[in-house]
Amino acid sequence: MSAPPLLALHGIFKRFGAVQALADVELEIHAGEVVALVGDNGAGKSTLVKVISGVAPADAGAVEWEGRSVQITRPHEARDLGIATVFQDLALCDNLDVVGNLFLGREIRRFGVLDEVEMERLTLGLLDTLAIRMPSVRLPVASLSGGQRQTVAISRSLLGEPKLLLLDEPTAALGIEQTAQVLDLVEQLRERGHGVLLISHNMGDVKAVADWIAVLRLGRNNGFFDVTTTSHEQIISSITGATDNAVTRRRAYEREVEL
Amino acid sequence: MSRPPAVEKARPDERAGGGGVESYFDTFKRRFRGGELGSLPVALGLVVVWLIFESLNENFLSPRNLSNLSVDIVGVGLISIGVVFVLLLGEIDLSVGSVSGLAAAAFAVLNVNQGMAEGPALLLAILCGTAVGAVQGFFFAKVGVPAFVVTLAGLLGWNGLMLYILGTSGTINLDDKGLLAGLTNFYFNDVAAAYGLAALGTAGYFLASYQDARRRRAAGVPSRPLSEIIVRTAVLAAITLAAAYVLNQFLGLPLALLIFLVILVGLDFVLRRTSYGRMIFALGGSVETARRTGLNVDLVRISVFMVSGTMAAMGGLFLASRVTSASQTSGSGNLLMDAIAAAVIGGTSMFGGRGRTWSALLGVLVIQSIASGVALMGIQTAVQFMITGGVLLIAVVIDSLSRRAQKSHGRV
């Protein structure tokens, strides 16, 4: 590949007290690609997202953005680079309406006063290009469904024209139809040339939309796979750390059945 | 006129445009089910209270009584506006009563005992409230002490400070012809003042709504139909002109009411139309979200307590102006509870993130109406407390129910 990766992480370490959450983690994401980040509970997926988004900066390691070395120590630094994050809990203000949430912290002003008209116009335009349907953009988001809230959160992250989106478990709390909506949205993001880092527990989702799968295990890299050429079993075994012996294979198999 | 498809897709229910009564009804139903009642319950409650007291005593709705009521609400009302700000964060400020007393005492000591001119003394007394708010806000935001505890300490501490600076004299009488006394005993006797204010307010509202609707139509986003703007303006005009008429039957427009309304409208604007106001609402909705979005949470928190302290000080000065003295009982008694109750009765949520400055006006009108009605009939204050307590309970129940409605409506 000729162009440098959108984001490249080298040797990332992160420690919370006595817990080594991330150790020597490497990751590359290119524009127009969906990279799925998978791993068991406590593998360090969410920590890695926090590192990239600047919420919890890394203790050590190098971050490269479009080929040049950068420091991400605060959320706005990540945002200024063009990294947008949708956290698992969505981080929406239930009492604000869709427009208010979308523009929170970057309100458009006209003579120093909030320009609600312009913000509403941009909101409707954005929702339309993403083919998202809302009952009304002036309702508090508390009254929206889980899938609608997820799409609001993703739309919000798109407002800053980011190059890279981090989606932390976007489908975890959703029903089948809503999950499909969100996955459609992820595919649209790729078509529009965004890089996407998708964190998921759901192998079905990952297989459906991801190009690459990065596996974390106990805070370390445990494989980087091409979705099209890798079998389900291989991924599962690298998630669980199963090596090639009968007992662990059986465990991995059972896990797969569960999933 | 063809609208961009975005609008039709996003709001199919609003396509009807000038659908008149039916669409209002639909909007109302949706809001009702969604727990967005706003100030409707309290407005109805106020009408009920007035009708009951008028039927019991025909002097209740007399111009004299209503005019006095309009001045009586100002002190508590100003304090209550500050409480609205704090409640929007989902926090509470228990010190507002003590701070209002402190400001009155500070003014009295500076003006009467130290001989400072009234203007600077007034300014210093107000800044005293701002400073108190900054201190409390600091301990809440930076040190992380719960606001309840910080302001409880303030309730005691600032009351002690007030007693200390009042010294042994206990009560300091103010100049009853001075600037401070004028705050509540000056009336614009010219009938044009009250009518002019009513006309100005109505016209301002109409122009702002009309302009907004025009910009919205130009931008292709849903807008209020002209018919709705006209209906709303007509209702506003009826209320304000009626109020002006009543006030002119007595002494005219009270200066205190004018100041109160100007502050009310100004802070309402700050809350709803500025980024700062949006930050306050965001913090009331979710502190974590606000922090991740990059808002300066600590600064907003401190500033909100400063607003609360400032408004408490101003309220205290108006209360002192009403009795032209500052005494050891300034800011004590029911003041704190009335100020908080007014905000809640007016429709500001105790859970944060929902409310408007107007709730301070409506709530304090209800509370002062009950107080005034009870006093007019010569009943003991015991009854007044019980009625006010009942009204407060109803208001909180409505708040909780509407929250629940919002949750269940959320289909999450």
XYZ file of C-alpha atoms in Angstrom:
671
model
C 0.000 0.000 0.000
C 1.384 3.394 -0.963
C -0.399 5.818 1.351
C 0.701 5.742 4.984
C -1.903 4.361 7.356
C -4.390 6.805 8.822
C -3.422 5.752 12.298
C -0.554 3.569 13.400
C 0.162 2.606 16.989
C 3.500 1.165 18.017
C 4.406 -0.357 21.361
C 1.512 1.123 23.343
C 1.655 0.531 27.099
C -1.017 1.521 29.584
C -1.188 0.704 33.274
C -4.004 1.337 35.769
C -2.527 0.921 39.233
C -1.430 -2.682 39.517
C -3.117 -3.737 36.288
C -1.155 -3.718 33.051
C -4.086 -2.974 30.742
C -2.089 -2.712 27.507
C 1.386 -4.023 26.759
C 3.308 -3.429 23.532
C 0.180 -3.075 21.386
C 0.485 -2.444 17.642
C -2.361 -1.385 15.386
C -2.776 0.101 11.915
C -5.907 1.511 10.357
C -6.146 2.710 6.750
C -8.697 5.068 5.251
C -11.730 3.342 3.773
C -11.225 0.265 5.899
C -13.140 -1.206 8.765
C -10.887 -2.797 11.350
C -12.648 -4.856 13.982
C -11.052 -4.953 17.395
C -12.046 -8.100 19.218
C -11.049 -9.759 22.436
C -12.409 -11.256 25.603
C -13.679 -9.151 28.489
C -10.782 -7.291 30.043
C -8.564 -7.802 27.014
C -7.986 -4.047 26.814
C -10.290 -3.096 23.934
C -11.949 -0.207 25.707
C -8.624 0.923 27.134
C -7.164 1.073 23.643
C -10.107 3.185 22.514
C -9.498 5.525 25.427
C -5.842 5.778 24.474
C -6.638 6.662 20.875
C -9.375 9.099 21.812
C -7.184 10.864 24.352
C -9.415 10.143 27.330
C -6.718 8.000 28.970
C -3.403 8.673 27.210
C -0.850 5.906 26.855
C 2.028 5.599 29.330
C 4.464 4.747 26.567
C 4.410 4.106 22.838
C 4.368 5.942 19.537
C 1.301 7.201 17.685
C 1.510 8.054 13.998
C -1.218 9.961 12.220
C -1.028 9.883 8.424
C 2.619 9.063 8.631
C 3.739 11.694 11.116
C 4.356 11.224 14.775
C 1.764 12.828 17.071
C 0.879 13.048 20.743
C -2.694 12.452 21.881
C -3.034 13.415 25.515
C -6.431 15.113 25.586
C -9.787 14.411 23.920
C -9.722 17.601 21.872
C -6.303 16.758 20.461
C -7.705 13.540 19.053
C -10.706 15.427 17.725
C -8.522 18.058 16.093
C -6.591 15.327 14.288
C -9.850 13.926 12.930
C -10.548 11.083 15.325
C -14.120 10.761 16.520
C -15.222 8.335 19.204
C -18.622 6.854 19.946
C -18.433 5.357 23.410
C -20.350 2.322 24.527
C -22.643 4.402 26.727
C -23.095 6.806 23.771
C -22.424 9.875 25.933
C -25.649 11.614 25.034
C -27.443 14.165 27.194
C -30.909 12.715 27.607
C -32.482 16.074 28.310
C -31.170 17.753 25.161
C -32.812 17.255 21.783
C -31.110 15.662 18.779
C -29.799 18.986 17.489
C -28.528 19.968 20.930
C -26.666 16.690 21.297
C -25.183 16.781 17.826
C -23.723 20.223 18.304
C -22.862 19.986 21.996
C -19.535 21.678 22.592
C -19.343 23.079 19.050
C -22.508 25.102 18.757
C -22.898 27.321 15.740
C -23.328 30.922 16.779
C -24.601 33.973 15.018
C -23.777 37.301 16.661
C -22.770 35.305 19.743
C -26.181 33.675 19.989
C -26.935 30.027 19.268
C -28.031 29.653 15.664
C -30.696 26.992 16.115
C -31.945 27.324 12.554
C -28.586 26.616 10.960
C -27.884 23.760 13.379
C -31.252 22.203 12.655
C -30.725 22.547 8.915
C -27.331 20.826 9.098
C -28.762 18.113 11.337
C -31.573 17.330 8.929
C -29.129 17.339 6.025
C -26.732 14.972 7.778
C -29.475 12.576 8.838
C -30.754 12.600 5.294
C -27.418 11.743 3.681
C -27.079 8.867 6.128
C -30.661 7.805 5.390
C -31.506 7.984 9.070
C -35.121 8.496 10.055
C -36.082 10.348 13.227
C -39.540 11.196 14.520
C -38.315 14.726 15.231
C -34.945 16.347 15.769
C -36.484 18.544 18.448
C -37.412 15.739 20.848
C -35.182 15.026 23.846
C -33.073 11.976 22.996
C -34.459 10.292 26.126
C -37.560 9.556 24.080
C -35.727 7.844 21.211
C -35.210 4.110 20.786
C -31.853 2.419 21.373
C -31.036 2.218 17.678
C -32.006 5.834 17.097
C -29.833 6.906 20.001
C -26.926 4.972 18.523
C -27.384 6.647 15.165
C -27.571 10.039 16.878
C -24.278 9.301 18.612
C -22.630 8.209 15.364
C -24.032 11.186 13.444
C -22.661 13.472 16.120
C -19.209 12.024 15.682
C -19.493 12.618 11.922
C -20.214 16.327 12.265
C -16.571 17.219 12.689
C -15.751 15.518 9.357
C -13.508 12.970 11.065
C -11.188 10.689 9.145
C -11.276 7.934 11.718
C -14.228 6.711 13.771
C -13.935 4.595 16.871
C -17.143 2.703 17.588
C -17.188 0.987 20.967
C -19.705 -1.885 20.937
C -22.210 -0.035 18.755
C -24.601 -2.968 18.501
C -24.324 -4.396 22.000
C -27.701 -3.265 23.274
C -29.662 -3.392 20.025
C -32.271 -5.643 18.520
C -31.833 -7.362 15.163
C -33.320 -4.685 12.963
C -31.563 -1.861 14.766
C -28.273 -3.753 14.545
C -28.773 -4.028 10.810
C -29.314 -0.265 10.611
C -26.114 0.437 12.467
C -24.115 -2.035 10.356
C -25.493 -0.390 7.212
C -24.275 2.887 8.609
C -20.796 1.436 9.218
C -20.639 0.268 5.601
C -21.655 3.720 4.454
C -18.856 5.193 6.500
C -16.358 2.970 4.737
C -17.775 3.891 1.337
C -17.385 7.536 2.229
C -13.694 6.881 2.863
C -13.645 6.991 6.633
C -11.435 4.650 8.593
C -13.437 2.755 11.192
C -12.278 0.907 14.278
C -15.186 -1.280 15.321
C -15.130 -2.919 18.701
C -17.482 -5.797 19.015
C -18.231 -8.956 20.871
C -20.399 -10.202 18.097
C -18.540 -12.309 15.516
C -21.484 -12.122 13.156
C -21.290 -8.318 13.035
C -17.542 -8.395 12.648
C -17.666 -10.860 9.785
C -20.389 -8.857 8.112
C -18.717 -5.458 7.905
C -15.022 -5.652 8.845
C -12.072 -5.888 6.447
C -9.509 -6.754 9.079
C -9.732 -8.235 12.532
C -7.278 -7.268 15.245
C -7.335 -9.502 18.286
C -6.316 -8.389 21.751
C -5.678 -10.858 24.521
C -4.729 -9.867 28.060
C -3.609 -6.472 26.842
C -1.386 -7.796 24.032
C -1.776 -8.264 20.297
C -2.832 -11.760 19.503
C -3.247 -11.729 15.755
C -4.284 -9.526 12.820
C -6.447 -11.308 10.275
C -7.958 -10.717 6.870
C -11.661 -11.393 7.278
C -12.059 -13.059 3.904
C -9.316 -15.615 4.393
C -9.593 -16.390 8.076
C -11.806 -19.010 9.592
C -14.072 -18.454 12.506
C -12.139 -20.975 14.572
C -8.833 -19.241 14.084
C -10.246 -15.967 15.387
C -11.966 -17.583 18.311
C -8.873 -19.469 19.324
C -6.738 -16.367 19.249
C -9.332 -14.528 21.333
C -9.400 -17.254 23.941
C -5.699 -17.985 23.652
C -6.350 -21.578 22.740
C -3.228 -23.302 21.553
C -3.098 -26.439 19.582
C -4.052 -29.139 22.041
C -7.186 -31.123 22.481
C -8.437 -29.508 25.674
C -8.163 -25.924 24.527
C -9.540 -26.763 21.136
C -12.579 -28.230 22.764
C -13.015 -25.092 24.797
C -12.693 -22.936 21.748
C -15.228 -25.083 19.973
C -17.687 -24.779 22.820
C -17.251 -21.036 22.779
C -17.992 -20.896 19.141
C -21.177 -22.851 19.623
C -22.209 -20.411 22.310
C -21.584 -17.489 20.042
C -43.584 25.504 -2.110
C -41.405 22.447 -2.242
C -39.299 21.490 0.686
C -36.106 19.479 0.522
C -36.720 15.768 1.057
C -34.769 15.861 4.334
C -37.594 17.634 6.038
C -40.258 15.325 4.802
C -38.331 12.272 5.780
C -37.369 13.522 9.176
C -40.671 14.971 10.215
C -43.506 13.398 8.322
C -45.876 14.366 11.113
C -45.235 18.069 10.644
C -45.715 18.238 6.924
C -49.210 19.537 7.301
C -47.753 22.987 7.968
C -50.734 25.212 8.612
C -52.791 22.308 9.962
C -54.214 24.558 12.665
C -55.840 23.227 15.778
C -55.300 19.591 14.936
C -51.533 19.854 14.741
C -51.367 21.821 18.018
C -53.356 19.075 19.621
C -51.039 16.418 18.215
C -47.962 18.257 19.411
C -49.511 18.662 22.814
C -50.413 14.982 23.026
C -46.894 13.956 22.074
C -45.428 16.291 24.642
C -47.861 15.152 27.281
C -46.971 11.514 26.775
C -43.310 12.346 26.567
C -43.447 14.058 29.959
C -42.828 17.537 28.569
C -45.532 19.462 30.315
C -43.526 22.608 30.873
C -45.294 25.331 32.770
C -48.840 24.257 31.978
C -49.647 22.615 35.351
C -48.399 25.570 37.371
C -50.240 28.094 35.210
C -53.451 26.149 35.773
C -52.622 25.859 39.461
C -52.171 29.610 39.725
C -55.566 30.235 38.154
C -57.151 27.789 40.609
C -55.465 29.441 43.604
C -56.613 32.878 42.479
C -60.189 31.757 41.860
C -60.401 30.077 45.259
C -59.093 33.078 47.174
C -61.202 35.495 45.163
C -64.306 33.483 45.983
C -63.347 33.569 49.669
C -62.395 37.234 49.751
C -63.303 39.703 47.048
C -60.338 41.920 47.867
C -57.924 39.289 46.698
C -57.998 40.244 43.029
C -58.227 43.965 43.779
C -55.651 46.145 42.003
C -54.117 47.105 45.347
C -53.542 43.531 46.428
C -52.289 42.373 43.039
C -49.972 45.363 42.798
C -48.538 44.608 46.229
C -48.230 40.985 45.215
C -46.216 42.016 42.168
C -43.693 43.764 44.414
C -43.705 41.067 47.097
C -42.694 38.375 44.640
C -39.529 40.164 43.551
C -37.257 39.388 46.515
C -37.998 35.676 46.682
C -38.337 35.536 42.903
C -34.806 36.811 42.298
C -33.399 34.290 44.766
C -35.462 31.608 43.070
C -33.970 32.411 39.654
C -30.555 31.609 41.114
C -31.962 28.391 42.537
C -33.242 27.468 39.047
C -29.671 27.670 37.744
C -28.394 25.365 40.481
C -31.301 22.947 40.072
C -30.567 22.742 36.341
C -27.229 21.203 37.278
C -29.135 18.724 39.424
C -27.604 20.273 42.534
C -29.001 22.298 45.391
C -27.994 25.538 47.095
C -29.165 25.681 50.709
C -27.254 28.852 51.476
C -29.343 31.302 49.437
C -31.389 32.433 52.441
C -28.313 33.175 54.527
C -26.539 34.824 51.600
C -29.507 37.117 51.016
C -29.419 38.127 54.683
C -25.670 38.628 54.516
C -25.978 40.930 51.521
C -28.656 43.015 53.249
C -26.516 43.272 56.376
C -23.422 44.119 54.332
C -25.294 46.925 52.609
C -26.664 48.258 55.884
C -23.270 48.233 57.596
C -21.474 49.816 54.638
C -24.118 52.448 54.042
C -25.351 53.356 57.510
C -22.455 52.475 59.828
C -19.533 53.183 57.489
C -21.181 56.037 55.643
C -20.511 54.708 52.146
C -22.727 56.057 49.375
C -25.673 53.843 48.482
C -24.584 53.006 44.934
C -21.161 51.523 45.774
C -22.578 49.860 48.894
C -25.257 48.198 46.774
C -22.689 46.993 44.282
C -20.397 45.646 46.999
C -23.284 43.856 48.695
C -24.165 42.135 45.424
C -20.519 41.247 44.754
C -20.418 39.836 48.259
C -23.031 37.300 47.133
C -21.026 36.563 43.973
C -17.909 35.927 46.054
C -19.789 33.641 48.420
C -21.028 31.681 45.408
C -17.491 31.436 44.035
C -16.207 30.023 47.334
C -19.006 27.454 47.532
C -18.631 26.598 43.866
C -14.896 26.062 44.379
C -15.436 23.592 47.198
C -18.083 21.790 45.175
C -16.340 21.687 41.803
C -12.655 21.532 42.659
C -12.596 19.840 46.076
C -15.516 17.565 45.288
C -17.594 18.134 48.402
C -21.288 17.469 47.660
C -23.119 20.722 46.974
C -25.673 19.799 49.607
C -23.001 19.770 52.318
C -21.061 22.800 51.104
C -24.158 24.935 51.024
C -25.427 23.525 54.321
C -22.174 24.724 55.845
C -22.820 27.998 54.034
C -26.332 28.182 55.479
C -24.837 28.221 58.964
C -21.600 30.027 58.227
C -22.943 32.983 56.252
C -25.751 33.426 58.751
C -23.092 33.601 61.469
C -21.103 36.120 59.452
C -24.217 38.253 59.024
C -24.869 38.261 62.787
C -21.201 39.109 63.337
C -21.122 42.137 61.040
C -24.483 43.403 62.317
C -22.823 43.546 65.719
C -24.654 44.247 68.922
C -27.198 46.652 67.487
C -29.101 43.810 65.890
C -31.235 45.898 63.585
C -30.017 48.632 61.265
C -32.635 50.935 59.803
C -32.100 52.141 56.267
C -32.859 55.507 54.752
C -36.496 55.184 53.747
C -36.073 57.824 51.033
C -32.853 56.409 49.679
C -31.908 54.466 46.595
C -32.424 51.039 48.144
C -35.864 51.892 49.543
C -36.740 53.259 46.121
C -36.193 49.837 44.600
C -39.488 48.648 46.007
C -41.420 51.841 46.683
C -40.929 53.601 43.370
C -43.783 53.333 40.882
C -43.998 54.700 37.357
C -47.227 56.625 37.911
C -47.629 57.419 34.242
C -50.023 54.852 32.778
C -47.939 54.846 29.618
C -45.137 53.008 31.418
C -47.058 49.830 32.163
C -48.863 49.776 28.821
C -45.655 50.641 27.027
C -43.826 47.744 28.660
C -46.662 45.367 27.785
C -46.707 46.567 24.188
C -42.927 46.442 23.919
C -42.738 42.918 25.310
C -45.492 41.669 23.027
C -44.075 43.347 19.952
C -40.612 42.041 20.765
C -41.962 38.533 21.108
C -43.853 38.760 17.845
C -40.912 40.132 15.897
C -38.520 37.544 17.305
C -40.912 34.671 16.514
C -41.713 36.030 13.079
C -38.065 36.546 12.218
C -37.235 33.064 13.463
C -40.032 31.490 11.413
C -38.893 33.371 8.319
C -35.297 32.234 8.704
C -36.507 28.689 9.262
C -38.610 28.738 6.120
C -35.694 30.157 4.167
C -33.432 27.401 5.485
C -36.046 24.751 4.742
C -36.429 23.504 8.300
C -39.787 23.054 10.025
C -41.179 26.361 11.226
C -44.088 27.602 13.234
C -47.001 28.573 11.040
C -47.907 32.252 11.132
C -51.296 31.426 12.600
C -49.651 29.867 15.652
C -47.372 32.861 16.134
C -50.363 35.170 15.989
C -52.314 33.096 18.508
C -49.371 33.007 20.896
C -48.762 36.720 20.530
C -52.433 37.419 21.147
C -52.394 35.372 24.353
C -49.251 37.138 25.525
C -50.725 40.523 24.670
C -53.922 39.726 26.578
C -52.004 38.694 29.694
C -49.531 41.571 29.707
C -52.114 44.244 28.879
C -54.426 42.912 31.582
C -51.539 43.037 34.054
C -50.681 46.567 32.955
C -54.314 47.626 33.320
C -54.514 46.241 36.853
C -51.208 47.837 37.869
C -52.338 51.187 36.483
C -55.481 50.997 38.628
C -53.264 51.287 41.681
C -49.949 53.146 41.496
C -48.675 52.134 38.083
C -45.776 49.939 37.081
C -43.562 49.114 40.077
C -39.847 49.576 39.453
C -39.152 46.333 41.323
C -41.323 44.349 38.917
C -39.624 45.956 35.919
C -36.163 45.018 37.239
C -37.334 41.501 38.019
C -38.761 40.990 34.538
C -35.664 42.384 32.841
C -33.404 40.030 34.809
C -35.790 37.138 34.179
C -35.853 37.663 30.423
C -32.117 38.308 30.303
C -31.203 35.120 32.131
C -33.773 33.139 30.168
C -31.956 34.291 27.054
C -28.619 33.247 28.541
C -29.956 29.795 29.380
C -31.664 29.037 26.098
C -29.768 30.916 23.461
C -26.111 30.890 24.457
C -23.449 28.208 24.543
C -23.042 28.845 28.251
C -26.689 28.029 28.875
C -26.405 24.927 26.719
C -23.469 23.804 28.859
C -25.559 24.138 32.016
C -28.278 21.968 30.520
C -25.705 19.452 29.310
C -24.238 19.153 32.795
C -27.703 18.628 34.186
C -28.256 15.846 31.664
C -24.972 14.009 32.036
C -21.785 15.262 33.653
C -19.765 12.490 32.045
C -20.992 13.436 28.576
C -20.213 17.073 29.199
C -16.706 16.183 30.331
C -16.019 13.945 27.328
C -17.349 16.585 24.986
C -14.616 18.805 26.342
C -16.776 21.266 28.272
C -15.076 22.922 31.211
C -17.208 21.247 33.859
C -15.556 22.860 36.890
C -15.806 26.351 35.486
C -19.484 25.987 34.631
C -20.217 24.602 38.088
C -18.413 27.419 39.873
C -20.055 30.038 37.669
C -23.516 28.616 38.348
C -22.969 28.900 42.082
C -21.771 32.449 41.494
C -25.010 33.209 39.662
C -26.933 31.684 42.542
C -25.030 33.743 45.126
C -25.441 36.918 43.105
C -29.173 36.430 42.678
C -29.522 35.592 46.381
C -27.767 38.840 47.274
C -29.993 40.844 44.939
C -33.082 39.161 46.344
C -31.905 39.936 49.867
C -31.474 43.600 48.996
C -35.012 43.791 47.603
C -36.340 42.108 50.739
C -34.430 44.595 52.890
C -35.747 47.408 50.722
C -39.297 46.237 51.385
C -38.862 46.624 55.158
C -36.185 49.368 54.920
C -34.012 47.619 57.454
C -31.540 44.813 57.886
C -31.909 42.767 61.013
C -30.813 39.543 62.619
C -33.837 37.827 61.108
C -32.933 38.871 57.537
C -32.799 35.875 55.259
C -34.090 33.479 57.878
C -37.421 31.787 58.319
C -39.092 30.338 55.279
C -37.107 32.265 52.718
C -34.831 29.411 51.675
C -37.651 26.912 51.407
C -39.859 29.382 49.539
C -37.125 30.083 46.999
C -36.481 26.407 46.320
C -40.186 25.544 46.380
C -40.939 28.340 43.920
C -38.455 26.986 41.407
C -39.808 23.457 41.735
C -43.471 24.447 41.750
C -42.788 26.483 38.628
C -41.723 23.328 36.817
C -37.946 23.173 37.193
C -36.889 19.598 37.800
C -35.042 18.651 40.975
C -33.253 15.990 38.945
C -31.430 18.480 36.769
C -31.476 19.387 33.118
C -35.033 20.635 32.842
C -36.375 24.028 33.727
C -36.588 27.686 32.790
C -36.166 30.945 34.635
C -39.870 31.565 34.095
C -40.621 28.806 36.559
C -39.241 31.110 39.266
C -41.864 33.721 38.360
C -44.776 31.292 38.180
C -43.753 29.402 41.309
C -43.204 32.487 43.402
C -46.540 33.866 42.201
C -48.250 30.733 43.504
C -46.449 30.857 46.849
C -46.943 34.577 47.407
C -50.568 34.354 46.293
C -51.220 31.749 48.943
C -49.397 33.837 51.553
C -51.265 36.965 50.541
C -54.656 35.239 50.403
C -54.169 33.676 53.800
C -53.056 36.992 55.300
C -56.017 38.781 53.740
C -58.443 36.375 55.353
C -56.728 36.623 58.705
C -56.011 32.903 58.967
C -52.954 31.704 60.857
C -49.735 31.119 58.980
C -50.043 27.480 60.023
C -52.621 27.030 57.285
C -50.420 28.852 54.794
C -47.558 26.445 55.472
C -49.794 23.443 55.023
C -51.211 24.699 51.728
C -47.780 25.624 50.366
C -46.425 22.248 51.458
C -49.253 20.498 49.640
C -48.655 22.495 46.465
C -44.942 21.710 46.598
C -45.693 18.018 46.997
C -47.990 18.094 43.981
C -45.306 19.852 41.942
C -42.659 17.266 42.825
C -45.073 14.438 42.088
C -45.734 15.922 38.643
C -41.987 16.213 38.104
C -41.384 12.584 39.060
C -44.315 11.301 37.004
C -43.223 13.211 33.926
C -39.737 11.787 34.316
C -41.207 8.332 34.447
C -43.348 9.074 31.415
C -40.231 10.180 29.588
C -38.438 6.966 30.479
C -41.268 4.682 29.424
C -41.939 6.740 26.337
C -38.306 6.109 25.431
C -39.048 2.522 24.344
C -35.421 1.816 25.188
